[in-house]
N, CA, C and O atoms as a DFTB+ gen file, in Angstrom:
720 C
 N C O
     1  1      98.602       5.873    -114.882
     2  2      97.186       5.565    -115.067
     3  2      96.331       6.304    -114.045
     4  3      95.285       6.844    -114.405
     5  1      96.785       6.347    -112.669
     6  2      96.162       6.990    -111.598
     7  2      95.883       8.592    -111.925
     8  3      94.877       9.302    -111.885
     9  1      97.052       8.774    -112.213
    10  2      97.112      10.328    -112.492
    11  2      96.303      10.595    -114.061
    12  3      95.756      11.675    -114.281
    13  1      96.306       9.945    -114.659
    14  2      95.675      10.342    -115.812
    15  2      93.968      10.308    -115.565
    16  3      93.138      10.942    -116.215
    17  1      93.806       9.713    -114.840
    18  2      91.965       9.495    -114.583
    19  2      91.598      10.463    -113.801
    20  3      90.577      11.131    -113.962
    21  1      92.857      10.672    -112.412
    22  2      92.451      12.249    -111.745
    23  2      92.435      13.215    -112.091
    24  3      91.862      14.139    -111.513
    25  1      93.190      13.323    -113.366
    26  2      93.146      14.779    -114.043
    27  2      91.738      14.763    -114.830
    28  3      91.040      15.775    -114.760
    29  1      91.329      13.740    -115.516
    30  2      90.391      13.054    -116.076
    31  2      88.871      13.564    -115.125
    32  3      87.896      14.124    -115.626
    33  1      89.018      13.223    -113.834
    34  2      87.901      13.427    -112.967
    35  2      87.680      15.395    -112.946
    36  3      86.714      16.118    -113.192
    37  1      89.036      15.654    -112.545
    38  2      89.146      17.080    -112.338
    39  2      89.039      18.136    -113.379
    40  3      88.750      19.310    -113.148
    41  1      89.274      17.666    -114.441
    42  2      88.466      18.343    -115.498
    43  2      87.290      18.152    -115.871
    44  3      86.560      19.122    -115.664
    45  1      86.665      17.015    -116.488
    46  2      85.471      17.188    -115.611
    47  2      84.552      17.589    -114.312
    48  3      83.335      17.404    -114.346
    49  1      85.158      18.109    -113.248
    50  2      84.406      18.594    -112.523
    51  2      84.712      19.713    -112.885
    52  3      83.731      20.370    -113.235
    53  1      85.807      20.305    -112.967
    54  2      85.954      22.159    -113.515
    55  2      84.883      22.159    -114.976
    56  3      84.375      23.280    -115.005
    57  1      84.567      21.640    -115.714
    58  2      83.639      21.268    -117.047
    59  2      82.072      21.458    -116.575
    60  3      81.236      22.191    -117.103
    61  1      81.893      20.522    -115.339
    62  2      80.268      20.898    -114.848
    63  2      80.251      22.199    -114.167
    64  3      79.227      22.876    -114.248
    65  1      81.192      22.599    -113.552
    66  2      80.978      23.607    -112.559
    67  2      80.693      25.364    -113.715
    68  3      80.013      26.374    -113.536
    69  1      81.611      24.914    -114.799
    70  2      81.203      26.243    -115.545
    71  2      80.286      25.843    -116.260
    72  3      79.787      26.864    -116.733
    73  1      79.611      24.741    -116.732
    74  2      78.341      24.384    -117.566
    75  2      77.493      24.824    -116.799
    76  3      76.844      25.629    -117.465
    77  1      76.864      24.759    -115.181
    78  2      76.189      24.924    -114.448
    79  2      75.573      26.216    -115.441
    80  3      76.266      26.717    -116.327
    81  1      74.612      26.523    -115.238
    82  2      73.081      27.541    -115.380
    83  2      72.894      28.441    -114.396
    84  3      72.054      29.311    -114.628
    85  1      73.853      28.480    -112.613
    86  2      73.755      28.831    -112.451
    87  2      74.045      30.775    -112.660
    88  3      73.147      31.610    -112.555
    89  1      75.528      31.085    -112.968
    90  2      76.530      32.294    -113.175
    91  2      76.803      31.954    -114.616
    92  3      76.786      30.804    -115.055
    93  1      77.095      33.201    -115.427
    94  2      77.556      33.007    -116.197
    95  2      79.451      33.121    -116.411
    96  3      80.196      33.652    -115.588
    97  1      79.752      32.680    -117.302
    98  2      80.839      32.011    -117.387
    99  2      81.512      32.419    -118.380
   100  3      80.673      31.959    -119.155
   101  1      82.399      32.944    -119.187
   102  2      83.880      33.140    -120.131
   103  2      84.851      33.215    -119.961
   104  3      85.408      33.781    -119.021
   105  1      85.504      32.412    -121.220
   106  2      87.096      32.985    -121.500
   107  2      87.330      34.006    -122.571
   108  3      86.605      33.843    -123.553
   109  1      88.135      34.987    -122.628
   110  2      87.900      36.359    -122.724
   111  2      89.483      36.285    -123.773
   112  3      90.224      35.453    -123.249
   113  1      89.941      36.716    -124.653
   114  2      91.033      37.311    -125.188
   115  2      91.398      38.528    -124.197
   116  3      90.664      39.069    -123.370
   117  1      92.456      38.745    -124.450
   118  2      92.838      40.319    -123.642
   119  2      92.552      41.115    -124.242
   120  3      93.245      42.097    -123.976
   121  1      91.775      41.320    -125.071
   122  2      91.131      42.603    -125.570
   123  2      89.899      42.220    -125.537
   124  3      89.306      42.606    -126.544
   125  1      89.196      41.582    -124.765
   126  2      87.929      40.792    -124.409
   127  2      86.577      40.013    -125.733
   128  3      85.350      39.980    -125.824
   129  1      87.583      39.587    -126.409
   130  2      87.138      38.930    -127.380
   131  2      86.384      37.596    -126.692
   132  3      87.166      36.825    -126.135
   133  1      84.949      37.221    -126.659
   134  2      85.012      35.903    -125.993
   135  2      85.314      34.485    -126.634
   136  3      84.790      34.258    -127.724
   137  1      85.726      33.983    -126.337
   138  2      86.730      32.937    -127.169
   139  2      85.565      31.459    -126.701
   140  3      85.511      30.421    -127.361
   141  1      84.654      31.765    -125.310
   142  2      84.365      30.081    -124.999
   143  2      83.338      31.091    -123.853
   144  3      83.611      32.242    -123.515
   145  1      82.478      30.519    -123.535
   146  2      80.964      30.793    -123.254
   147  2      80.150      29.887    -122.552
   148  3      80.141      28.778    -123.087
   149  1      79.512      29.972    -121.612
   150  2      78.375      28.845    -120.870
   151  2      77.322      29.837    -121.515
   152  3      77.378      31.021    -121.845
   153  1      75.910      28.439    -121.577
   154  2      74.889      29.234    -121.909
   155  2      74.369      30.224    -121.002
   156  3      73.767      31.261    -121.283
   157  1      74.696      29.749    -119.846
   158  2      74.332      31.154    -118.940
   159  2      74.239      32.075    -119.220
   160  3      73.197      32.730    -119.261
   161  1      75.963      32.606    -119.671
   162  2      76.786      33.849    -119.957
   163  2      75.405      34.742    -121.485
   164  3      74.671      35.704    -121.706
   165  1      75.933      33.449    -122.056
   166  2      74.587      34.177    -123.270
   167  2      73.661      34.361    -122.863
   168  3      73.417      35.567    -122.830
   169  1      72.348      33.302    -122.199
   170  2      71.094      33.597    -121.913
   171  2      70.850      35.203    -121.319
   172  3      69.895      35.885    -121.691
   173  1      72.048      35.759    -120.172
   174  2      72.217      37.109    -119.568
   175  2      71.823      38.035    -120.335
   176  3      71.135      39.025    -120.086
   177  1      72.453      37.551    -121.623
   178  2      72.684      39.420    -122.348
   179  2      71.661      38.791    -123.818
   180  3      71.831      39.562    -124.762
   181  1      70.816      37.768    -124.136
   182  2      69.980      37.211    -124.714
   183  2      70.387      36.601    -125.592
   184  3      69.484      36.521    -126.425
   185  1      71.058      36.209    -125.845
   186  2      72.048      35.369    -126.979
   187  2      71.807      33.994    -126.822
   188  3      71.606      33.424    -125.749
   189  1      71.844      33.374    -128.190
   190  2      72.084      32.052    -128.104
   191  2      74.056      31.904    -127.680
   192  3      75.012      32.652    -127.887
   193  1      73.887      30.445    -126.976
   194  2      75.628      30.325    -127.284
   195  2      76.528      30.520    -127.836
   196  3      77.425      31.168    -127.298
   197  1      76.688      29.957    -129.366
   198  2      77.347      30.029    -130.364
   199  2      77.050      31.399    -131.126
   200  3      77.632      31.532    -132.203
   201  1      76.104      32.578    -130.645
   202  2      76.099      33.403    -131.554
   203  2      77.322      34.365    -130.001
   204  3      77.882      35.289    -130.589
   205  1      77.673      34.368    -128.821
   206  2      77.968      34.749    -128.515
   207  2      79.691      34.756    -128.367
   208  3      80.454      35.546    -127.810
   209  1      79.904      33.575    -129.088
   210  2      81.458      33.356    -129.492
   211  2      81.805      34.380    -129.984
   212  3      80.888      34.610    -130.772
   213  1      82.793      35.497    -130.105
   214  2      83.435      36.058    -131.200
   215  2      82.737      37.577    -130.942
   216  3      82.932      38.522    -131.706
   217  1      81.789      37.657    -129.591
   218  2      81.839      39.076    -129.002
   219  2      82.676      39.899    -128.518
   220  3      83.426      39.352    -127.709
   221  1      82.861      40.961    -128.667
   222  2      83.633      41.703    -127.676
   223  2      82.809      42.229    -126.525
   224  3      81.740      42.736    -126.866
   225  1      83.104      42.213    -125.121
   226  2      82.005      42.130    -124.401
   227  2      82.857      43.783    -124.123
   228  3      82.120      44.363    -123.326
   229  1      83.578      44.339    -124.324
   230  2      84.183      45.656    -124.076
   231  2      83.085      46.577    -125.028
   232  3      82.441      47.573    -124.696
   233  1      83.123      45.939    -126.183
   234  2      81.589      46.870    -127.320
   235  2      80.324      46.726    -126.452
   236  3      79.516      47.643    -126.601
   237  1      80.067      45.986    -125.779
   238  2      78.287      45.862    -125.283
   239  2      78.397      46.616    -123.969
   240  3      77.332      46.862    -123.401
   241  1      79.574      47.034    -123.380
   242  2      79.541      47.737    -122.463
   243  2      79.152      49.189    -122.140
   244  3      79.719      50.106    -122.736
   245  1      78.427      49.373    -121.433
   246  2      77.869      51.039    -121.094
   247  2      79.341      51.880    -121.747
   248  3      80.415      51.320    -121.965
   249  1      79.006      53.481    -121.993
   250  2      80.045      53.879    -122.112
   251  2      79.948      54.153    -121.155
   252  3      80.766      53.414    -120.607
   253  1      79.356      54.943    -120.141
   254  2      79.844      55.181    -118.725
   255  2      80.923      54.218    -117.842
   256  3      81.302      54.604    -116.736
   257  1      81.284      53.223    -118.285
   258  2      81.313      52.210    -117.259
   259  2      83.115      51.878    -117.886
   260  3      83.967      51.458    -117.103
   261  1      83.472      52.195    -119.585
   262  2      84.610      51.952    -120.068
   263  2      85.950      52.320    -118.963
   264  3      86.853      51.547    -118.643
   265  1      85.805      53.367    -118.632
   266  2      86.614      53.799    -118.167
   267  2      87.367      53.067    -117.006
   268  3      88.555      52.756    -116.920
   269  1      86.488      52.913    -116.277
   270  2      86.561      52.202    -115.203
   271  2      87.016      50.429    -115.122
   272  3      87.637      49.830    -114.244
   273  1      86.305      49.838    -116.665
   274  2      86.632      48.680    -117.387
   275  2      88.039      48.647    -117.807
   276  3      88.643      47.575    -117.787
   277  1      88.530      49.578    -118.132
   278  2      90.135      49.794    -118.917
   279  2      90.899      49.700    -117.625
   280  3      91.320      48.607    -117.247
   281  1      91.060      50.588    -117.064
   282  2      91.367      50.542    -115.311
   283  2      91.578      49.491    -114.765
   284  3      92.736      49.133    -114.550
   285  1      90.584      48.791    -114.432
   286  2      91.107      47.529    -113.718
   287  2      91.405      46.390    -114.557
   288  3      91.690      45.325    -114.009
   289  1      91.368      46.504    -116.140
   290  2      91.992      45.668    -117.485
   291  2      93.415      45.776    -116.164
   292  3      93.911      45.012    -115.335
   293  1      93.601      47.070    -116.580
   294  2      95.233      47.773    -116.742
   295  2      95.607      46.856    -115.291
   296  3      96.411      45.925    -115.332
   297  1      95.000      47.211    -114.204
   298  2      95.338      46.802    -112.996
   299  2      95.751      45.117    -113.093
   300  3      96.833      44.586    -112.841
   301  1      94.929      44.724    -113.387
   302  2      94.789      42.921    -113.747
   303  2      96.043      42.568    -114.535
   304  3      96.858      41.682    -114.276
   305  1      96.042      43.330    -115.427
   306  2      97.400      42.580    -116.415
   307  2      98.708      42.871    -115.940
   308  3      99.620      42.045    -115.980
   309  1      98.859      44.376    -115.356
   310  2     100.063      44.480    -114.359
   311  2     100.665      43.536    -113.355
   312  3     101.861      43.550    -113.063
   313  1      99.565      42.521    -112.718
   314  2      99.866      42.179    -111.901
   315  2      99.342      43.052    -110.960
   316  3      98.525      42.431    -110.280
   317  1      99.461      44.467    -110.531
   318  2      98.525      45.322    -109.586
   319  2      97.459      43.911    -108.759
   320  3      97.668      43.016    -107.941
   321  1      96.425      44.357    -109.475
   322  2      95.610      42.791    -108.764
   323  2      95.238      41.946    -109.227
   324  3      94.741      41.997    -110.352
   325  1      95.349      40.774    -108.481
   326  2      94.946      39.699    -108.494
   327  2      93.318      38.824    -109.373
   328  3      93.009      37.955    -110.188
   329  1      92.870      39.628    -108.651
   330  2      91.148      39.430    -109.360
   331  2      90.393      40.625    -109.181
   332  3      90.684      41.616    -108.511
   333  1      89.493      40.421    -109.798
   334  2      88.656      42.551    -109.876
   335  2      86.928      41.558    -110.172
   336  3      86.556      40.630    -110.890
   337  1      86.365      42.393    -109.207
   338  2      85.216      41.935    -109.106
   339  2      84.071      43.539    -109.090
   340  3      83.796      44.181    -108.077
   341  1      83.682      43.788    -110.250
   342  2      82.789      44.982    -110.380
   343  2      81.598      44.794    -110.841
   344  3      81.446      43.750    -111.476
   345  1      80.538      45.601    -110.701
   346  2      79.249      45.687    -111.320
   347  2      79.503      46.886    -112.340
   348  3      80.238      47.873    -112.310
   349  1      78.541      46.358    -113.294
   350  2      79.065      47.053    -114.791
   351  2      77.495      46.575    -115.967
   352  3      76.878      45.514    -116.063
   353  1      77.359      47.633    -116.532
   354  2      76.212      47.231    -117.562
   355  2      76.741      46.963    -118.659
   356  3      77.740      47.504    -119.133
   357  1      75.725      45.614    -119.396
   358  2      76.450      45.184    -120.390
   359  2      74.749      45.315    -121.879
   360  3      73.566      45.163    -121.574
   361  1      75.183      45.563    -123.038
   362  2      74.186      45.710    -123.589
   363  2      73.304      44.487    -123.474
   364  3      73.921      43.532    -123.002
   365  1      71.824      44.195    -123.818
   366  2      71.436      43.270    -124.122
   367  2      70.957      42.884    -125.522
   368  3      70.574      43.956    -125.989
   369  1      70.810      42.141    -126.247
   370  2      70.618      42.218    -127.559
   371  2      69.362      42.675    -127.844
   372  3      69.066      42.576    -129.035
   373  1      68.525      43.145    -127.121
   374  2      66.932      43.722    -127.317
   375  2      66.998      44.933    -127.120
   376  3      65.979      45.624    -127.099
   377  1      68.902      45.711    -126.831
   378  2      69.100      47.034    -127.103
   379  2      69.105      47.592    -125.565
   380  3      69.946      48.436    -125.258
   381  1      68.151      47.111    -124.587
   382  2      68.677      47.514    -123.021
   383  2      70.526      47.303    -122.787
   384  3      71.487      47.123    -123.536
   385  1      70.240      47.496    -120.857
   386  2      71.169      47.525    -120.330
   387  2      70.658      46.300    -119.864
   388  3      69.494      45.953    -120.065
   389  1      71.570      45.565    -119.185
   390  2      71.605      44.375    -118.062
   391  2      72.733      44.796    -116.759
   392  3      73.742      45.266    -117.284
   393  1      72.817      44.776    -115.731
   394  2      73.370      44.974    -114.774
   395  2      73.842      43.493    -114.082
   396  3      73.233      42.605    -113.486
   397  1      75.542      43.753    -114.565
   398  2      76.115      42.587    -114.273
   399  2      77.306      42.466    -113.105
   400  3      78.159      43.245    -113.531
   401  1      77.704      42.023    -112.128
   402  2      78.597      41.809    -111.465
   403  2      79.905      40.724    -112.042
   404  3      79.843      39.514    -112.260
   405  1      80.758      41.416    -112.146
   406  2      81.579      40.807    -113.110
   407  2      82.669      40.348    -112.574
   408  3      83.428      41.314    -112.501
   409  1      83.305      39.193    -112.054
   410  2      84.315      38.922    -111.116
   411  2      85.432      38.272    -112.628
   412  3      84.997      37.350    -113.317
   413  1      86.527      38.775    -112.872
   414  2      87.331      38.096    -113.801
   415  2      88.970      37.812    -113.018
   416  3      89.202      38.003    -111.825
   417  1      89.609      37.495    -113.681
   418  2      90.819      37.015    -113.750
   419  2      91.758      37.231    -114.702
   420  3      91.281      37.449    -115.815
   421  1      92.997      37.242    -114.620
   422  2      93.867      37.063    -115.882
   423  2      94.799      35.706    -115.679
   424  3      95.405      35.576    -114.615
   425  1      94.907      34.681    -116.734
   426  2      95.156      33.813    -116.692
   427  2      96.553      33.410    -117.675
   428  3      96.531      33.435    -118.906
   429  1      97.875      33.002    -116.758
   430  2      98.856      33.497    -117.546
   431  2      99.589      32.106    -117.838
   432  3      99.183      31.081    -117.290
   433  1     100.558      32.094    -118.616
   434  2     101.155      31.109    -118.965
   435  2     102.677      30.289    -117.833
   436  3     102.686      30.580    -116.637
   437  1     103.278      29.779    -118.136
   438  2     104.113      29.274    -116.890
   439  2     105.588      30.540    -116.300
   440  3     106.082      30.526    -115.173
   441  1     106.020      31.576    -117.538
   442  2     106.459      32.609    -117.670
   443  2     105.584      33.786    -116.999
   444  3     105.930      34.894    -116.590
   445  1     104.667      33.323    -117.024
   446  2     103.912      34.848    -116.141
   447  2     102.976      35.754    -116.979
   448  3     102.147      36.533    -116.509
   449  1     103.265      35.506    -118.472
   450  2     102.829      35.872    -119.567
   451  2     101.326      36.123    -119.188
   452  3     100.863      35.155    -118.585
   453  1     100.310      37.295    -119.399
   454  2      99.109      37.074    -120.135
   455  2      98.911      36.643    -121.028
   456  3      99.547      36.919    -122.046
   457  1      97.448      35.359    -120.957
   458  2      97.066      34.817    -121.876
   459  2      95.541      34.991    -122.546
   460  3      95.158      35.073    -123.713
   461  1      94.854      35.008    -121.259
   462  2      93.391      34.779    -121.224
   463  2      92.841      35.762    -120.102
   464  3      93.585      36.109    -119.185
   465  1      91.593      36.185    -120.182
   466  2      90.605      36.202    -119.009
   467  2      89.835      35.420    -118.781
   468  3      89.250      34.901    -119.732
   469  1      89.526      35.022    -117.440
   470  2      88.331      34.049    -117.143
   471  2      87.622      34.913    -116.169
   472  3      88.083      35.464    -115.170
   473  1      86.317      34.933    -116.683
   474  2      84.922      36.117    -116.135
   475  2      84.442      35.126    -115.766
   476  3      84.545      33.964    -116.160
   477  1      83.754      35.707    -114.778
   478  2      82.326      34.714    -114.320
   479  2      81.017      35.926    -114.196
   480  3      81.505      36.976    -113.779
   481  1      79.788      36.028    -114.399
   482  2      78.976      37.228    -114.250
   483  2      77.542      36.574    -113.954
   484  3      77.121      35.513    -114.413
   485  1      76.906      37.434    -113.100
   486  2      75.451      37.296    -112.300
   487  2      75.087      38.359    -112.649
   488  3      75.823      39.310    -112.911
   489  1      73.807      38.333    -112.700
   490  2      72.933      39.497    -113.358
   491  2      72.481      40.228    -112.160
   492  3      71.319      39.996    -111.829
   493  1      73.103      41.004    -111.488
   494  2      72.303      42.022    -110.735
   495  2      71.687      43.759    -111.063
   496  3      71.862      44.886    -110.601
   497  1      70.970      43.162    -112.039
   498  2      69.859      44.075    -112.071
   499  2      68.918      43.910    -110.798
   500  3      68.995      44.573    -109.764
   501  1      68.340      43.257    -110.981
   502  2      67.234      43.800    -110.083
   503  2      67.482      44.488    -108.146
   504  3      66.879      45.354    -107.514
   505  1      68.696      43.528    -107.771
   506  2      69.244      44.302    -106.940
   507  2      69.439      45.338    -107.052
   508  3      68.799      46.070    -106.297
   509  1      70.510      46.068    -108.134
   510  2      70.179      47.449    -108.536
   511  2      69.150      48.142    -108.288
   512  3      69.073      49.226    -107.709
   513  1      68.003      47.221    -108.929
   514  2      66.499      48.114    -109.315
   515  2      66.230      48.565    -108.086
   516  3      66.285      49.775    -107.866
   517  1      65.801      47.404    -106.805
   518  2      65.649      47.515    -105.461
   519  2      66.925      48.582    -104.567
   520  3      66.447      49.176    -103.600
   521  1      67.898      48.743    -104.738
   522  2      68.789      49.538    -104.284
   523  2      68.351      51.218    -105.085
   524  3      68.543      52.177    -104.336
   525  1      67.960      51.453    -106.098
   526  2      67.356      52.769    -106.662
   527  2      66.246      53.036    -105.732
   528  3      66.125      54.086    -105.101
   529  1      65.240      51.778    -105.665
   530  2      64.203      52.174    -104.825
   531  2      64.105      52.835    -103.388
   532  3      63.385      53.732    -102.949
   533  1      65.195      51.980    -102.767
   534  2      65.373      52.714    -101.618
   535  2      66.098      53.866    -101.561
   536  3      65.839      54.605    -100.611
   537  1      66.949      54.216    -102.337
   538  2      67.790      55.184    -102.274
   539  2      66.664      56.228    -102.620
   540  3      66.763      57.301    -102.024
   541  1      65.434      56.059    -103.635
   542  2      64.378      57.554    -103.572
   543  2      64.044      57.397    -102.714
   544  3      64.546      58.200    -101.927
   545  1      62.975      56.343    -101.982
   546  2      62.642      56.370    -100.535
   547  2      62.961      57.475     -99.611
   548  3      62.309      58.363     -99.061
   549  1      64.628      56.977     -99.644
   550  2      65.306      57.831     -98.463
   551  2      65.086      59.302     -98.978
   552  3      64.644      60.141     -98.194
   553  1      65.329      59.571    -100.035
   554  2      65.842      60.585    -100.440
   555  2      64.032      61.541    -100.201
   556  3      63.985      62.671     -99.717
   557  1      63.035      60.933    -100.561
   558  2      61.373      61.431     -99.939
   559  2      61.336      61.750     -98.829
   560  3      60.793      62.773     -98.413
   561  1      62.048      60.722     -98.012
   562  2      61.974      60.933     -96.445
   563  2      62.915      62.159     -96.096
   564  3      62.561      63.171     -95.492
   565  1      63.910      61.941     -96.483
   566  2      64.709      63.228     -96.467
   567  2      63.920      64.792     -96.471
   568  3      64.038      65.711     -95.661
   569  1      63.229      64.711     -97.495
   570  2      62.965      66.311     -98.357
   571  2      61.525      66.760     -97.004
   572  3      61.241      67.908     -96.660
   573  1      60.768      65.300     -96.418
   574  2      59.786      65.404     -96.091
   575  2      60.383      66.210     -94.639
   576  3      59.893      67.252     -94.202
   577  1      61.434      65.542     -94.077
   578  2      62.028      65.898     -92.659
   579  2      62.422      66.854     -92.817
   580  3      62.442      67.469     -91.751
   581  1      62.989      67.706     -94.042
   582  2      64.086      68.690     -93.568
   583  2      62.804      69.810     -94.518
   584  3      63.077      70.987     -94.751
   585  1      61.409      69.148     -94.973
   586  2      60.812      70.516     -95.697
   587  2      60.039      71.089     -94.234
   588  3      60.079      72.203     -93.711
   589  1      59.173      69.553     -93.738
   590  2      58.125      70.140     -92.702
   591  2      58.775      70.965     -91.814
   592  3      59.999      71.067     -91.902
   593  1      58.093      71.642     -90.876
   594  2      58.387      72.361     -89.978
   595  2      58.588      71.724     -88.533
   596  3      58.692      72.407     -87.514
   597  1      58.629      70.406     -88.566
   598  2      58.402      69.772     -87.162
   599  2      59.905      68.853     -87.187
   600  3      60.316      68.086     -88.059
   601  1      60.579      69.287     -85.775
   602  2      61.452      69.059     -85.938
   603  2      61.408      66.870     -85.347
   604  3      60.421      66.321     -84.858
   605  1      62.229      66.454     -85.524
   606  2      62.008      65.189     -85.624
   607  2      63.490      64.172     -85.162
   608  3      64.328      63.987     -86.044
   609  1      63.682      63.657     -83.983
   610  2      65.298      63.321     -83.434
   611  2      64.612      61.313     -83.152
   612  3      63.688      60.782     -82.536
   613  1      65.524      60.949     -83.857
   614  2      66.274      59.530     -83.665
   615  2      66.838      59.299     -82.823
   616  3      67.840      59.978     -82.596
   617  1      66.373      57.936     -81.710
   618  2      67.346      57.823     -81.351
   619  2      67.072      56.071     -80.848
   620  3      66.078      55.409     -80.552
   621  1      68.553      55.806     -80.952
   622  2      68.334      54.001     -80.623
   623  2      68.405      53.672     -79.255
   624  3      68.795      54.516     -78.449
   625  1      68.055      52.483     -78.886
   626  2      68.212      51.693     -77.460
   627  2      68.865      52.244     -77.073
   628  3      68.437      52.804     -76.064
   629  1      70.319      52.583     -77.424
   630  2      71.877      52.452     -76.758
   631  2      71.820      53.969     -75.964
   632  3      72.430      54.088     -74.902
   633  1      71.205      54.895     -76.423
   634  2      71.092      55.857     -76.453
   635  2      71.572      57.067     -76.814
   636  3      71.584      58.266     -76.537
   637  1      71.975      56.205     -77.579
   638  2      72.791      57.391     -78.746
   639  2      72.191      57.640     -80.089
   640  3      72.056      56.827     -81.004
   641  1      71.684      59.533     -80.040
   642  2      71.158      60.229     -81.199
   643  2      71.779      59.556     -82.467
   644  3      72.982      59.431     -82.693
   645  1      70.613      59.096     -83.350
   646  2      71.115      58.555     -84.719
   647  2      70.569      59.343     -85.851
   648  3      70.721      58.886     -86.984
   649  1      69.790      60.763     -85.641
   650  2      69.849      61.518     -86.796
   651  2      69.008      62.512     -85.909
   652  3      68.610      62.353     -84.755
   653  1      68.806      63.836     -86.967
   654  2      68.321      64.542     -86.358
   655  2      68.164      66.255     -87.393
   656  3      69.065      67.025     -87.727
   657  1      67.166      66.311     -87.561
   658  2      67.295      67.228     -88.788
   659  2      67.152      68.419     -88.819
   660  3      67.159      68.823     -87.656
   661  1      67.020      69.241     -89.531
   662  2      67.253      71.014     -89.358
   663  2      66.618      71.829     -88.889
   664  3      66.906      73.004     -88.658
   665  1      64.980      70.834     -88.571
   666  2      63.916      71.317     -87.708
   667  2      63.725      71.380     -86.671
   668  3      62.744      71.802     -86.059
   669  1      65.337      70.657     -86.102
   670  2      65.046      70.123     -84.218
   671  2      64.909      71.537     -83.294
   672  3      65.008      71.435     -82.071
   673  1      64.634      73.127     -84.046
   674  2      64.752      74.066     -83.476
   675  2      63.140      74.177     -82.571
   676  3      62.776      74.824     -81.589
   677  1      62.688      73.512     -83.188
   678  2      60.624      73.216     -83.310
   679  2      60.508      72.035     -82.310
   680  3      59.431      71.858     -81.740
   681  1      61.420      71.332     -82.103
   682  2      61.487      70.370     -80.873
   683  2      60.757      71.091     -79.468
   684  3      61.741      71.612     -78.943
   685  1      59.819      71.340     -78.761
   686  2      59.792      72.324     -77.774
   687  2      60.137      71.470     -76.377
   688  3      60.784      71.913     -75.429
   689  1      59.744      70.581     -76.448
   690  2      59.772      69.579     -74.726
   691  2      59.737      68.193     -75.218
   692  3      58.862      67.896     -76.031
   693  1      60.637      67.254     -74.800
   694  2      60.595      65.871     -74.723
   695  2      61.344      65.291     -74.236
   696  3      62.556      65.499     -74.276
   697  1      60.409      63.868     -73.297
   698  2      60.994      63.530     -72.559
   699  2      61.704      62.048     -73.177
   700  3      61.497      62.065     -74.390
   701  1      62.232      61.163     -72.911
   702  2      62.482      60.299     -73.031
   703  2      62.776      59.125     -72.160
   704  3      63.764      59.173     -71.428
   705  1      62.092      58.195     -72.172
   706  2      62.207      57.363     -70.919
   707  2      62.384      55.668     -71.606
   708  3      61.469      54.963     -72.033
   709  1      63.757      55.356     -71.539
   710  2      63.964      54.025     -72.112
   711  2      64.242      52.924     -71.265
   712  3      65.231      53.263     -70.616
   713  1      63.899      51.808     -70.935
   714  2      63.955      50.874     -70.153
   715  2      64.833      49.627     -70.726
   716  3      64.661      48.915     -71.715
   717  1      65.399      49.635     -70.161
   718  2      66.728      47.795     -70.744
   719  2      66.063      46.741     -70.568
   720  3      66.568      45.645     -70.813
């Protein structure tokens, strides 16, 4: 009786924890058929729940990104590893991309057998978006340092040069005076 109510409790709590709204959530066929779904998982890629049963989330995937998807399939089911946690674009049903971080699993039987995948996925797009941004940033600052003619040297507290660019020939006199 004891044991039947704790298993009782503990599935229910594994039950709220993937219902949560927060991450999205699947169980996956090994050819990534999704078999079982939180609304999360759908709301991500714009789907109702039940229309997202019976996706292959390997079809909504970038083709850029297959390759790399097959790969750590391959790795996962070998045994190779354990869990594989990648960012990967997945279509959205309004025909975009969505930018997803995709942490899965392979989930095997008492033989060792593959059975299942269990995904969990967060939408990091917009991190993305913000990580593009800075990366032009830099890349402005870059073109600006190494176009002008004035040469231009970094350097931190410690006192050690932390960049220094192709212009430092134009450097003519400087002093530097740092205090601890």
């Amino acid at each position: 009786m004891f044991r039947d109510h704790q298993e009782e409790a503990e599935l229910h709590l594994y039950r709220s924890i993937f219902e949560q709204e927060i991450l999205g959530a699947a169980r996956l066929s090994l050819e990534g058929k999704v078999i079982w779904a939180n609304a999360a998982f759908a709301s991500i890629l714009g789907y109702r729940r039940e229309e997202v049963v019976g996706l292959n989330v390997n079809e909504l995937s970038h083709p850029d990104d297959l390759e790399l998807i097959r790969s750590r399939l391959a790795q996962l089911l070998s045994g190779v590893m354990a869990s594989n946690s990648v960012d990967r674009r997945c279509r959205h049903r309004d025909g975009g991309y969505v930018w997803l971080n995709v942490t899965s699993r392979v989930l095997r039987d008492e033989c060792g057998k593959p059975q299942h995948i269990v995904a969990v996925f967060q939408d990091v797009s917009e991190r993305r978006r913000q990580q593009e941004l800075i990366g032009a940033g830099e890349a402005r600052l870059r073109l600006v340092m190494e176009s002008g003619k004035m040469g231009v040297w970094e350097l931190e507290p410690d006192r050690k040069s932390t960049r220094l660019n192709s212009s430092h020939g134009y450097i003519s006199y400087a002093v530097f005076c740092l205090k601890k």
